[in-house]
Amino acid sequence: MTRATSERSERAAAAMASVEAEILRTTLSALAEEVGAIVANTAPTAEISQAREFAVAITDKSGAVVATDNPMQVASMAQTVARVADYFEFDLHQGDVILTNDPYAGGSRLHDVTLTAPLMIDDELLLFVAVRMRIRDVGGQVGGSINPEATEILAEGHPYTPVKIQRRGSPVRDMLYFFLLNGRHMQETRRTLDVGSAALALGQERLTELVGRYGVKVVRGALAYAQTYSEQLARNAIRAWKRGSYEGEQRLDLDPVTGGPVTVRLTATVADDGLSLDFSRSDDQRQVFVNCPAGVTVSCALSAVLAMLGDTVPANSGLLRAIEVRTRPGSVVHPTQPAPIGWGTAHCANEVMEVVTTTLRAAVARPMSALTVPRSLLLSRPLGDRSDQTDLGRWGIGGASGLAGRDGWGPPQLSTRAQLPSVEQWEAEHAMRIEHLELAEDSGGSGQWRGAPGFEVRIALAPDRLFTVWTQTAGNAVAGLAGGSAGGTGEVAFHTREGWQPAPISALEMAIHADCLRLRFAGGGGYGNPAERPRQAVIDDLADGLISATTARHVYGLSAAEIEQASQHTSNVRR
Amino acid sequence: MTDAITAEIIRNYLDTTAEHLYETICRTSPNNVVNEAKDCGGGIYSYDGTTAKMVARAGIIAHSFALSTSCQAGLDFFRGDLNPGDAILIGDPYHGGSHCGCWSIVVPIFFNGKPRLFTAARLHVLDQGSPTPNVNFACRDVWGEGTRVSPIKLYEKGERRREVWDLITANNRVPLIVEGDVEAMIGACRVGERFIRELVDRHGWQTVESSLEWILAYSERKFRQRIREWPDGTYSATFHVDTDHAGHEDLKIQVAITIDEDRMTFDFEGTDRQTDGIINSAKPNTIAYVGVVLSALCPDIPVNAGFFAPLTILLPEGTIVHPTAPAATLAGTICCGCQIGEVLMKACEQFAPQRVGNVSIDISGPIVYGLDRRAHRFQTHSARNPNFFMFMDLSMVSMSNSGVHGNDGWGMWATPFSVARPVNVEITEIQQPTLYRQTEFTTDSAAPGQWRGTPALAMRRVDRGASDVKAALFVQSVVHSLTGWVGGYEGSGNIIVVNEGTQDEMICGEHLIEHAAYDPSKTIFSQSGGGGGWGDPLDRDPARVLEDVLDEYISVEGAKYDYGVVIDTATWSVSDEATARERAARKAQPGPRKRRGLGREWLIKRAGIQHRIDRHDAAQLQSNKGSV
């Protein structure tokens, strides 16, 4: 063979290899989605099947995520699987399934339980498949394992360091039983775990087929390639950002009783081809359940950056090479034992995401609007059954903020994984009625591109119920951008004998004698000067009931005739 | 069957082995409630193919009885999957434990391929992974108690299951102590195993096995003889629990003991239904107390499963003596366990009055926790947080022994529990950031009787060297204090006062103190009342009363008020005539006598519980009228 020929065939081989790698990259991505679909379709709870509170990840043997169906959990899944890989490094076998929820090692909430299974080929570890699923309860003082009065994690529920529930294909009976016994819904949790195990088995089967078809070496190469791919795309995109160091902070206002405001601080550095996000100067952790686990912090920071990068970069651990996230153990965004974390995935996770978008606004071409809305905790149970906790907060649906070129539409950008709950299904399951479910007028912030409104929901409450609430941030508004105004605030109120009363800021299993609950999460912020919004768009907004006539006239400057035109349109539609 | 002499030798050997097991736990545990107070128990259990049976025991007897259920739970859960080298941990009250705070270790000992014997141990852990440190008064279901330990192997085939240990310690505030305690129990069980193997090596399994039969049959035979000595009939009693700390008060336990030749039936029908409070007694615990009472009535009969052979125990499901899941059993081992012991003895009083006395300890787990700021510390509970300390002060709950026929109350705890003892003051002051100002008996606090109960212990301390402290305290037997026997008066009751004598004073008596911050520079005061008296104090030998006055157990005023004994303080002798007159006058008074001593009245006032006493007295009056 001549030198030219061997070079050509090398190049051809390399080209072939990169084609194969690319095929495998997308196949792995599709596989994560397929496994995710299995989980959603077979899970016994609406929280998994509708709200899609789960994540599937395929990782390399160190735990780095290669493909996932839930981009928002990349970093936390990677941390969890890395912990599992390290803990059982010399004790992994085909057919093992490891369970953990540890929020101090990648976990998010105590009731998000991750099952991890190694794929061994010829007794050598190739990769992991992992499924994280929400279960209903892991013990603790309160059914549902979220406790606004928790000052330490054991008041919330039980943390699980990595333990095997299956070993070489056989269940580890005593460990599995122990786990099930320490939650208030043994049967349902058991079925959820079965779903997870089945999903893992399916994933392993598919992956074994891939190995059979392509060989171990090629598949291993693809695991690395997929990460490099995302890394490169991220670096390319960041190269276009403005170099420099940027500082920002987001404050979560807490009652003096819980220690006063807590602040998340960020120093973002845009370098030649990478980004560093340093949260080290954030406040210390608190004895209240708003500490955001480290894995969630990194996940949220990445999610915010991904939103800024647009839809184009596949989410996996490759991002973490281009985007370095630093946190300080013992801080509110990297809590250590025994800090409580029950609401951390809402607050301070929201604060983490918003501080990234606000801090990097100056660095990016198109500034990103708010990605979240403030979230209130709202649980309720009947007097007689501590286990039967209903999440009324599921009906808190806020509005997406307007972006340059686009009105906000639907829920906030990073909350769109969940399907909107079905009223009929919910009513059937909970014996309570949704009296009113409408977009809240004037809830979307005004702007050239307006924010989306939040939903206003009224729920008829059954009598004799106890409520666990945390509404510290309910009344906060989402700011507008570039001249747009803030969205409408949220509200949580109970209709009692004395009329509508705001919900307490924090309550644990409190008897509130109310016949109706009114719940509204914040609307999205507006973008740009309202004066520049096309008049027809404003008329349409008015006709659709998204804005009031007052707003149409005083904020957008519609004339009386235009307002009349809109109401005509509305009555036409109604007829 | 083997001969009686060999069987007796083997029985004594097994008893000694059990003692070794118990001592090993005490000497290897890092927890001063175990290594100083010796609050733990163990035993040896045989397995006949279906049932685990207690053969020998040592330590806290209630633990030993309840461990039979733990061994059974281990067998039932792992049946077919037990191996040499296994060590099983059990805690959950609905899976072989008594409440989530007491952890048991069960070790199977194999001969010829089967686990023929078990060594087992139990102790109450310093932290049970509960929502609040050490104890969670707010628990309203069993999950709120803490970690529910279903049978799980800590060692499997001799291998330490690292992941199980890491999980347990991740769920614990004092991981070093808890891990040490559990390893101490496992080590003790293995010491027991070694002794048992030596025994079997010496005698052969056949001989040992038939000796076990003999041992159990011996106790059964002796006990049946004893039952025959007691008059046939049905004997009923009721007793009340102060509160379940979840809104219910004066909960009733009722028992009817029927003696029919050589059989006994215990029927708890009429007992109040279970509540979502903290005092439900899990079934194994209730049954353990039946064993405790009977073994106290028959101190000459070796304690083993033979006792239970002639017994039928009827526990209605869903009551505070036999709760169903997921009822909380947080305090059950001591409250309402204590009251179960009392109601049983009260029934026994009717057929064996000269054998009765208090067999219950009215303890609780009075704990404070926080940070130990002393320059020199001698104990680390948690590597995670080296300054963190938890201090359970057993001197606050140390007295419960009653008078018995022929003897005044002696020592501290009721006899079946007196293998344990409160922690030495000096050691406590080294290990914990505290300084005792007082631990002494108080005058006029012993329950009056022909033979009096033990005096109360008053304790005052200051938690010097501690900061950021909180107190989690509850006491029991305040309203319904430890009962008197055969006309003896009730015990004075218990109280704890935090920040004593200041504006921020907090009283723990009727109500608990639930994880409340306090000032470590202020005094904590407690009084632990002793058990009841036996027999009418007006019949107590006046010479003994005089001795008590000279020893300062009773004051001159108390001698007259409680005992009708008049003392001449000029000569320090009894005025016989005045005494006889006083006593005759008192006995001649019409109507029921108030059976409350001076010390009891003091506590009722200090604890502010007169309204509860009045309410209960009225209720008693009503029910007495009804039964006439």
GROMACS .gro file of N, CA and C in nm, chain B residues 377-451:
model
  225
  952ARG      N    1  -1.222   1.856   7.619
  952ARG     CA    2  -1.341   1.771   7.610
  952ARG      C    3  -1.296   1.626   7.603
  953PHE      N    4  -1.374   1.540   7.659
  953PHE     CA    5  -1.331   1.401   7.667
  953PHE      C    6  -1.422   1.307   7.590
  954GLN      N    7  -1.512   1.365   7.516
  954GLN     CA    8  -1.599   1.277   7.438
  954GLN      C    9  -1.642   1.348   7.311
  955THR      N   10  -1.635   1.277   7.201
  955THR     CA   11  -1.684   1.332   7.075
  955THR      C   12  -1.798   1.244   7.027
  956HIS      N   13  -1.914   1.303   7.011
  956HIS     CA   14  -2.029   1.225   6.966
  956HIS      C   15  -2.034   1.212   6.816
  957SER      N   16  -1.978   1.316   6.748
  957SER     CA   17  -1.993   1.319   6.603
  957SER      C   18  -1.871   1.382   6.541
  958ALA      N   19  -1.807   1.309   6.449
  958ALA     CA   20  -1.692   1.366   6.380
  958ALA      C   21  -1.734   1.481   6.292
  959ARG      N   22  -1.860   1.477   6.248
  959ARG     CA   23  -1.911   1.585   6.163
  959ARG      C   24  -1.910   1.717   6.236
  960ASN      N   25  -1.938   1.711   6.366
  960ASN     CA   26  -1.953   1.833   6.445
  960ASN      C   27  -1.898   1.808   6.584
  961PRO      N   28  -1.766   1.814   6.597
  961PRO     CA   29  -1.700   1.766   6.720
  961PRO      C   30  -1.745   1.834   6.848
  962ASN      N   31  -1.799   1.955   6.841
  962ASN     CA   32  -1.843   2.021   6.963
  962ASN      C   33  -1.984   1.980   7.005
  963PHE      N   34  -2.054   1.910   6.919
  963PHE     CA   35  -2.193   1.877   6.949
  963PHE      C   36  -2.199   1.776   7.063
  964PHE      N   37  -2.286   1.801   7.160
  964PHE     CA   38  -2.303   1.703   7.267
  964PHE      C   39  -2.450   1.676   7.292
  965MET      N   40  -2.478   1.559   7.341
  965MET     CA   41  -2.611   1.521   7.388
  965MET      C   42  -2.595   1.465   7.528
  966PHE      N   43  -2.674   1.513   7.619
  966PHE     CA   44  -2.656   1.474   7.759
  966PHE      C   45  -2.790   1.429   7.815
  967MET      N   46  -2.800   1.298   7.841
  967MET     CA   47  -2.920   1.246   7.905
  967MET      C   48  -2.889   1.226   8.053
  968ASP      N   49  -2.953   1.300   8.140
  968ASP     CA   50  -2.919   1.299   8.282
  968ASP      C   51  -3.010   1.204   8.357
  969LEU      N   52  -2.962   1.083   8.381
  969LEU     CA   53  -3.045   0.983   8.445
  969LEU      C   54  -3.068   1.011   8.593
  970SER      N   55  -2.991   1.102   8.651
  970SER     CA   56  -3.019   1.134   8.791
  970SER      C   57  -3.157   1.199   8.804
  971MET      N   58  -3.207   1.256   8.694
  971MET     CA   59  -3.339   1.319   8.696
  971MET      C   60  -3.451   1.217   8.708
  972VAL      N   61  -3.422   1.092   8.679
  972VAL     CA   62  -3.528   0.992   8.675
  972VAL      C   63  -3.485   0.868   8.753
  973SER      N   64  -3.410   0.888   8.859
  973SER     CA   65  -3.339   0.774   8.918
  973SER      C   66  -3.417   0.696   9.023
  974MET      N   67  -3.528   0.748   9.072
  974MET     CA   68  -3.590   0.681   9.187
  974MET      C   69  -3.723   0.618   9.148
  975SER      N   70  -3.739   0.491   9.183
  975SER     CA   71  -3.869   0.430   9.161
  975SER      C   72  -3.893   0.309   9.251
  976ASN      N   73  -3.795   0.272   9.332
  976ASN     CA   74  -3.819   0.150   9.410
  976ASN      C   75  -3.922   0.175   9.521
  977SER      N   76  -4.006   0.077   9.544
  977SER     CA   77  -4.114   0.093   9.642
  977SER      C   78  -4.080   0.014   9.769
  978GLY      N   79  -4.161   0.037   9.871
  978GLY     CA   80  -4.156  -0.052   9.986
  978GLY      C   81  -4.211  -0.188   9.945
  979VAL      N   82  -4.171  -0.292  10.015
  979VAL     CA   83  -4.230  -0.424   9.997
  979VAL      C   84  -4.261  -0.478  10.136
  980HIS      N   85  -4.333  -0.587  10.138
  980HIS     CA   86  -4.364  -0.644  10.268
  980HIS      C   87  -4.236  -0.686  10.339
  981GLY      N   88  -4.206  -0.618  10.448
  981GLY     CA   89  -4.088  -0.653  10.526
  981GLY      C   90  -3.967  -0.565  10.500
  982ASN      N   91  -3.970  -0.481  10.399
  982ASN     CA   92  -3.853  -0.397  10.369
  982ASN      C   93  -3.892  -0.261  10.315
  983ASP      N   94  -3.825  -0.160  10.367
  983ASP     CA   95  -3.840  -0.027  10.306
  983ASP      C   96  -3.778  -0.029  10.167
  984GLY      N   97  -3.822   0.064  10.086
  984GLY     CA   98  -3.762   0.077   9.953
  984GLY      C   99  -3.614   0.107   9.966
  985TRP      N  100  -3.535   0.043   9.881
  985TRP     CA  101  -3.390   0.061   9.888
  985TRP      C  102  -3.336   0.092   9.749
  986GLY      N  103  -3.214   0.149   9.748
  986GLY     CA  104  -3.150   0.177   9.620
  986GLY      C  105  -3.227   0.283   9.544
  987MET      N  106  -3.231   0.268   9.413
  987MET     CA  107  -3.290   0.372   9.330
  987MET      C  108  -3.403   0.316   9.244
  988TRP      N  109  -3.367   0.244   9.139
  988TRP     CA  110  -3.471   0.197   9.048
  988TRP      C  111  -3.542   0.074   9.101
  989ALA      N  112  -3.663   0.049   9.050
  989ALA     CA  113  -3.736  -0.072   9.083
  989ALA      C  114  -3.647  -0.192   9.054
  990THR      N  115  -3.660  -0.290   9.141
  990THR     CA  116  -3.564  -0.400   9.144
  990THR      C  117  -3.532  -0.466   9.010
  991PRO      N  118  -3.633  -0.499   8.929
  991PRO     CA  119  -3.597  -0.568   8.803
  991PRO      C  120  -3.507  -0.484   8.713
  992PHE      N  121  -3.500  -0.355   8.735
  992PHE     CA  122  -3.419  -0.268   8.650
  992PHE      C  123  -3.294  -0.221   8.722
  993SER      N  124  -3.277  -0.267   8.846
  993SER     CA  125  -3.169  -0.208   8.924
  993SER      C  126  -3.032  -0.264   8.891
  994VAL      N  127  -3.025  -0.350   8.791
  994VAL     CA  128  -2.892  -0.387   8.740
  994VAL      C  129  -2.826  -0.264   8.680
  995ALA      N  130  -2.909  -0.169   8.638
  995ALA     CA  131  -2.857  -0.043   8.587
  995ALA      C  132  -2.849   0.057   8.702
  996ARG      N  133  -2.783   0.166   8.678
  996ARG     CA  134  -2.767   0.267   8.783
  996ARG      C  135  -2.743   0.402   8.718
  997PRO      N  136  -2.779   0.508   8.787
  997PRO     CA  137  -2.751   0.640   8.730
  997PRO      C  138  -2.601   0.661   8.716
  998VAL      N  139  -2.565   0.748   8.627
  998VAL     CA  140  -2.424   0.770   8.599
  998VAL      C  141  -2.358   0.843   8.715
  999ASN      N  142  -2.244   0.801   8.747
  999ASN     CA  143  -2.156   0.863   8.844
  999ASN      C  144  -2.141   1.014   8.818
 1000VAL      N  145  -2.156   1.092   8.922
 1000VAL     CA  146  -2.154   1.238   8.907
 1000VAL      C  147  -2.021   1.287   8.852
 1001GLU      N  148  -1.913   1.237   8.905
 1001GLU     CA  149  -1.780   1.288   8.864
 1001GLU      C  150  -1.753   1.259   8.717
 1002ILE      N  151  -1.786   1.136   8.675
 1002ILE     CA  152  -1.764   1.101   8.534
 1002ILE      C  153  -1.851   1.189   8.445
 1003THR      N  154  -1.974   1.211   8.487
 1003THR     CA  155  -2.063   1.295   8.407
 1003THR      C  156  -2.005   1.434   8.390
 1004GLU      N  157  -1.952   1.489   8.498
 1004GLU     CA  158  -1.898   1.624   8.490
 1004GLU      C  159  -1.778   1.631   8.397
 1005ILE      N  160  -1.708   1.518   8.382
 1005ILE     CA  161  -1.596   1.515   8.288
 1005ILE      C  162  -1.647   1.504   8.146
 1006GLN      N  163  -1.743   1.414   8.127
 1006GLN     CA  164  -1.786   1.386   7.991
 1006GLN      C  165  -1.880   1.491   7.935
 1007GLN      N  166  -1.956   1.556   8.020
 1007GLN     CA  167  -2.056   1.651   7.974
 1007GLN      C  168  -2.026   1.788   8.033
 1008PRO      N  169  -2.067   1.893   7.962
 1008PRO     CA  170  -2.044   2.028   8.017
 1008PRO      C  171  -2.148   2.061   8.123
 1009THR      N  172  -2.127   2.009   8.244
 1009THR     CA  173  -2.221   2.036   8.350
 1009THR      C  174  -2.152   2.028   8.485
 1010LEU      N  175  -2.212   2.092   8.584
 1010LEU     CA  176  -2.158   2.089   8.720
 1010LEU      C  177  -2.276   2.066   8.815
 1011TYR      N  178  -2.267   1.959   8.891
 1011TYR     CA  179  -2.376   1.931   8.985
 1011TYR      C  180  -2.358   2.011   9.113
 1012ARG      N  181  -2.465   2.072   9.156
 1012ARG     CA  182  -2.464   2.142   9.284
 1012ARG      C  183  -2.526   2.057   9.394
 1013GLN      N  184  -2.613   1.967   9.354
 1013GLN     CA  185  -2.683   1.887   9.455
 1013GLN      C  186  -2.733   1.758   9.393
 1014THR      N  187  -2.706   1.648   9.459
 1014THR     CA  188  -2.781   1.526   9.431
 1014THR      C  189  -2.798   1.458   9.567
 1015GLU      N  190  -2.915   1.473   9.623
 1015GLU     CA  191  -2.936   1.411   9.754
 1015GLU      C  192  -3.084   1.380   9.775
 1016PHE      N  193  -3.105   1.288   9.867
 1016PHE     CA  194  -3.242   1.257   9.906
 1016PHE      C  195  -3.305   1.377   9.974
 1017THR      N  196  -3.436   1.387   9.963
 1017THR     CA  197  -3.505   1.496  10.030
 1017THR      C  198  -3.591   1.440  10.142
 1018THR      N  199  -3.617   1.525  10.237
 1018THR     CA  200  -3.692   1.484  10.356
 1018THR      C  201  -3.841   1.481  10.325
 1019ASP      N  202  -3.909   1.385  10.384
 1019ASP     CA  203  -4.055   1.370  10.373
 1019ASP      C  204  -4.103   1.335  10.233
 1020SER      N  205  -4.012   1.292  10.148
 1020SER     CA  206  -4.054   1.262  10.012
 1020SER      C  207  -4.074   1.113   9.989
 1021ALA      N  208  -4.030   1.029  10.081
 1021ALA     CA  209  -4.052   0.886  10.063
 1021ALA      C  210  -4.200   0.855  10.083
 1022ALA      N  211  -4.257   0.770   9.997
 1022ALA     CA  212  -4.400   0.739  10.009
 1022ALA      C  213  -4.425   0.666  10.140
 1023PRO      N  214  -4.515   0.718  10.221
 1023PRO     CA  215  -4.540   0.654  10.350
 1023PRO      C  216  -4.603   0.516  10.336
 1024GLY      N  217  -4.568   0.429  10.427
 1024GLY     CA  218  -4.624   0.295  10.427
 1024GLY      C  219  -4.578   0.225  10.553
 1025GLN      N  220  -4.633   0.108  10.577
 1025GLN     CA  221  -4.580   0.030  10.689
 1025GLN      C  222  -4.431   0.008  10.661
 1026TRP      N  223  -4.409  -0.021  10.534
 1026TRP     CA  224  -4.270  -0.008  10.484
 1026TRP      C  225  -4.273   0.098  10.375
   0.00000   0.00000   0.00000
